[in-house]
Each structure stands twice: as C-alpha cells, then as structure tokens.
Amino acid sequence: MKIVDVDVWVVNLPLVNPFTSSFETKTGETRTVVRIRTDSGVEGWGETMWGRPVAAIVETLGKDLIGTSPFALESFHRRHHMVPFFHGYLGYAALAAIDVACWDAMGKATGQPVTDLLGGRVRDEVPITALITRADAPGASGAALADALAEHAVRVVREGGFDAVKLKGTRDVNGDVAILRALRAALPEVNLRVDPNAAWSVPDSVRAGIALEELDLEYLEDPCSGIEGMSQVKAKVRIPLCTNMCVVRFEEFAPAMRLNAVDVIHGDVYKWGGIAATKALAAHCETFGLGMNLHSGGELGIATAAHLAVVASTPVLSRAIDSMYYLHADDIIEPLHLENGRLRVPEGPGLGVTVDEDKLRHFAAVNEREGDLTR
C-alpha cells in the first residue's frame, strides 16, 4: 500500500463564546487538515494546530510521502527530524498532521481502531475539563467578577457533568486568587486548577501558591516561565506544579528532573510531533514518577479523536484532560458526544470518525475570506 495523494486545507471555526487567557482573547480557531490517499483506496485524515504557515510545511512534507507506505512512520520521522529545529512548534505541528493521518490510514487498512494499534483500551470514556475564563463574565470586575465566574462555573458543571474545572489565569495575580477562592467555595468537590500561562513572576507565584494551598488545587500550571523559575516555586509551594510551557520537548525533560521543577507534564500530539512521541512522553513520566495530562490547542473532531485514542491506551493519563472541543460552535466531522463531562472513545477503524467534506469546504472558504484566526 502506497500513498498517492496528499491534500491540505486550512479551516476557521467559531467558538460559542470568546476565550481569554493571559495573552489573548479569541473568538474562533484556525486548524490545518490533511488527507492522505493510498493506491488501495484507503484514506487517512489528520488535523493539527494553526493555519497557513503550518499548512505550507505540511504541503512540503507531503511531497515526500508520495510512494511511501503509511506504515513507514519511523523512517518518515527520521528523515524529517530537523523540521522542528528549523520551524519550532510549527514544525512539530506539521509532522503531527501527517503522523495522525498515517495512523488513521493504518487503522482503516487493518480494520482496527488506532486505540488497539497503540496497545488496547484501558478506558472507554475520557473525562474533560471545564475551562473558565474572564470572558465568561463580560463587564464584571473585582469581587463581582469572582462571584459571576463562580456562578458561571456552577452552571457549566451542572449542565455538563464535569469533575474538573480550570481557570485560565491572567497577569492579575490577586484577582486570580480571589476567583479561585470563589470557585472553591461554590464547587467544593471538583478538581480545581489554574493556568496563568507563565504570566506571574517567581515571587508572585510563590506568594499566590502559598495563599492557594488551602484550596486543595489539583495542580498549579505554569505560574511562571522557565525550568529554573518553576524549580524555585516548587521548592516553596506545596501545590503540585504542572507544565505545558517549560517542558515541551524531550531535550527539556532531563533538566526539569535535575532541578525538580515539575510534578505533572502536559503532553500534546500536535505540540510534541505525533502519537508515538506522546506515548514516549508518557513512558518517561511513568519512569520518573510524574503525572501526565494532555494540553488542548483547540482540537476539532479529528484531532480530538487522536487524543482520545492516546488517552484510552495510556494508563498514566488518568486525569480529566484539557479539551476545548465542547467550546466549538461546529465541527468538520459528525460531532463527538459529550455526556457527564466525558467523551466516549470512538470504536470504528482508524480514528473512528467520518469527515463531513461539505463542512470542510465551507470552513476552508471561511479561512480564505478571514485569514488565520490563530497562528
């Protein structure tokens, strides 16, 4: 079986509400979608972060796929191991688009779900995290903001059945602490987290972390920047520290371990360059006694299905994963169903999802009109 064609689209999809973090507010998501076709009629679909810059790299890499087998992923990654060196995150994202499409094709060719190709299921459903941002309480400020976000979070948890809630933090450290106190008072039983995306200084992280210890947070994610900074915070704060920013490639794993900088690492198929790389990260985390979770970069259905396959086959991924899937107003597949705060792992061959090509073309046309919404 040989690959004979590679197609690439860039799509824009709206969010149901604006989403605010410490560095941006966005109203929609831009994603790159790839389809490979083989001479035996098998198709494989992939999807990855960001838009046209990534799509351009995917198109270049796609030329090298022609005439090769989707099963030959190791040699593909070996030939292109310098892509992330030259392109950074964009390179990892481009490699992941093709990687996921090949896994989908491998599953369809063998009649097996990707989950089974990765070792089989250890869970059938994957809990996801309710994501709370200041945009969820427009116009509110001060104490009124904390109360409004707590009320909003209660509604989200009640309606969606979530067991975990994550606040996207800001540069307003004191305001974030007040919001977390309001969230904990309103939701005493949920797993509570905060992620300022490294917007706090080391001293502010220590001060806020000590103040938050009484709230029994599941973890504090990237309060400050860098392995060294995280190590200083970890030495003084009893809340577990999580990262999606200071350990984002394997070269950073050993330094983080030597400095005792983190307790939980966020993986991501699209930031780490593919499914096998994410599974390798899980093995590293288990070997060194770390927890692991999955980051969300705004995955639509194809990418979410790949994340579900990884989680379903990886015991260490036992927490509610980050996922913005439920925040999108539409999808390019028949939508995955969220029930009781959980997404069920698809059961069909490959990723187990079917692309709606009419919607794919529609949202690609939206991107043509609007340009990329996210990098």
Coordinates of N, CA, C and O in Angstrom, one line a residue, residues 53 69 90-91 147 150 187 211 215 226 248-249 273 280 284 290 297 304-305 347 359:
P53 N 0.9 29.0 7.9 CA 2.4 28.6 8.0 C 2.6 27.1 8.2 O 3.5 26.5 7.6
S69 N 4.7 4.1 2.3 CA 3.6 3.4 3.0 C 3.3 4.2 4.2 O 4.2 4.7 4.9
L90 N 5.8 25.1 15.0 CA 5.1 24.9 13.7 C 5.6 23.6 13.0 O 4.8 22.9 12.4
G91 N 6.8 23.3 13.2 CA 7.4 22.0 12.6 C 6.8 20.8 13.3 O 6.4 19.8 12.7
D147 N -17.5 36.5 41.8 CA -18.8 35.9 42.1 C -19.5 35.4 40.8 O -20.1 34.4 40.7
A150 N -17.9 32.3 39.5 CA -18.3 31.1 40.3 C -19.7 30.7 39.9 O -19.9 29.5 39.7
L187 N -17.8 25.3 44.4 CA -17.6 23.9 43.9 C -16.6 23.1 44.8 O -15.5 22.9 44.4
A211 N -0.8 31.2 49.2 CA -2.2 31.6 49.5 C -3.2 30.6 49.1 O -4.3 30.4 49.7
L215 N -6.8 25.7 49.3 CA -7.9 25.4 48.4 C -7.8 24.0 47.8 O -8.7 23.5 47.1
G226 N 9.9 29.2 32.6 CA 11.2 28.5 32.7 C 11.3 27.4 33.7 O 10.7 27.5 34.8
V248 N 8.5 21.1 26.8 CA 7.7 20.9 25.6 C 8.4 20.1 24.6 O 7.9 20.0 23.4
R249 N 9.6 19.6 24.9 CA 10.3 18.7 24.0 C 11.2 17.8 24.9 O 11.5 18.2 26.0
G273 N 4.7 16.5 18.2 CA 5.1 15.9 16.9 C 4.5 14.6 16.5 O 4.9 14.0 15.5
A280 N 5.7 8.1 24.1 CA 7.1 8.1 24.6 C 7.1 9.0 25.8 O 7.8 8.7 26.9
H284 N 8.2 8.2 29.8 CA 9.1 9.0 30.6 C 8.5 9.4 31.9 O 9.1 9.3 33.0
L290 N 6.2 10.9 37.5 CA 5.5 12.1 37.3 C 4.1 11.8 36.8 O 3.8 10.7 36.3
G297 N -5.0 22.5 22.3 CA -4.7 23.7 21.4 C -5.9 24.0 20.5 O -5.7 24.6 19.5
T304 N -9.2 15.7 18.2 CA -9.8 15.2 19.5 C -9.8 13.6 19.5 O -9.5 13.0 20.5
A305 N -10.2 13.0 18.4 CA -10.3 11.6 18.3 C -8.9 11.0 18.5 O -8.7 9.9 19.1
E347 N -15.1 3.9 18.3 CA -14.9 2.4 18.2 C -14.6 1.9 16.8 O -14.2 0.8 16.6
K359 N -18.8 20.4 5.1 CA -18.4 21.4 6.1 C -16.9 21.7 6.0 O -16.5 22.9 6.3

